[in-house]
Amino acid sequence: MQKLVIAGREFASRLFIGTGKFGSAAVMSQAIEECGSELVTVALRRVNLAAAPESDALISQLNPEKVVIVPNTSGARNAEEAVRIARLARAAGGFDWVKLELTPDPNYLLPDPIETMKAAEVLVQDGFVVMPYINADPVIARQLEDAGAAAVMPLGAPIGTNRGLTTKEMLQIIIDEIK
């Protein structure tokens, strides 16, 4: 299998994990350790911005020597909000990687491709390693690649539908065509 390299960093594991839905920070930490994930996304709204990163209950459970901590912009409804959230993450904890999430649809959390593109262009110019959450759309994936996104994170099915992988053919095109 081809090595996964994002922004010059090589990953042995292709499993990325989020910090939500765990009963406690300790359970989350144990799950991350045991699954071998090397990239962990964190919703900024779950982090105590008043505390130093090493004393935040959530962030302090993550070992930056073992995992890349990637704040996400979940909750952002437009490009302006997403850029503000990413910049707050950088100011609060020095995080330069960002999972760009713009989801104005509260039911299915479907990404907005137009606002995602706007935010990606600004964040790339700001020097962020940008990984946008997108629909399984090869056209927008190519445009984001051209804009400087480090990787795209296409959905496999609408979030929360428990339908499994419903976008397989479109994902294969993205895999085949996008670097």
PDB file of C-alpha atoms in Angstrom, residues 83 100 114-127 130 143-144 146-149:
ATOM      1  CA  VAL A  83     -11.482  31.307   9.174  1.00  0.00           C
ATOM      2  CA  LEU A 100     -12.107  22.736   7.451  1.00  0.00           C
ATOM      3  CA  ILE A 114     -18.628  27.329  -2.156  1.00  0.00           C
ATOM      4  CA  GLU A 115     -17.961  28.558   1.381  1.00  0.00           C
ATOM      5  CA  THR A 116     -15.394  25.778   1.859  1.00  0.00           C
ATOM      6  CA  MET A 117     -13.467  26.994  -1.186  1.00  0.00           C
ATOM      7  CA  LYS A 118     -13.545  30.603   0.039  1.00  0.00           C
ATOM      8  CA  ALA A 119     -12.249  29.618   3.482  1.00  0.00           C
ATOM      9  CA  ALA A 120      -9.620  27.240   2.083  1.00  0.00           C
ATOM     10  CA  GLU A 121      -8.120  29.961  -0.093  1.00  0.00           C
ATOM     11  CA  VAL A 122      -7.770  32.323   2.898  1.00  0.00           C
ATOM     12  CA  LEU A 123      -6.401  29.667   5.251  1.00  0.00           C
ATOM     13  CA  VAL A 124      -3.846  28.398   2.721  1.00  0.00           C
ATOM     14  CA  GLN A 125      -2.667  32.005   2.301  1.00  0.00           C
ATOM     15  CA  ASP A 126      -2.395  32.189   6.116  1.00  0.00           C
ATOM     16  CA  GLY A 127      -0.050  29.180   6.064  1.00  0.00           C
ATOM     17  CA  VAL A 130      -5.919  22.741   5.229  1.00  0.00           C
ATOM     18  CA  GLN A 143     -10.307  22.831  -7.204  1.00  0.00           C
ATOM     19  CA  LEU A 144      -9.295  22.560  -3.545  1.00  0.00           C
ATOM     20  CA  ASP A 146      -5.349  23.600  -6.983  1.00  0.00           C
ATOM     21  CA  ALA A 147      -6.040  26.120  -4.194  1.00  0.00           C
ATOM     22  CA  GLY A 148      -3.406  24.458  -1.991  1.00  0.00           C
ATOM     23  CA  ALA A 149      -5.405  22.146   0.271  1.00  0.00           C
TER      24      ALA A 149
END
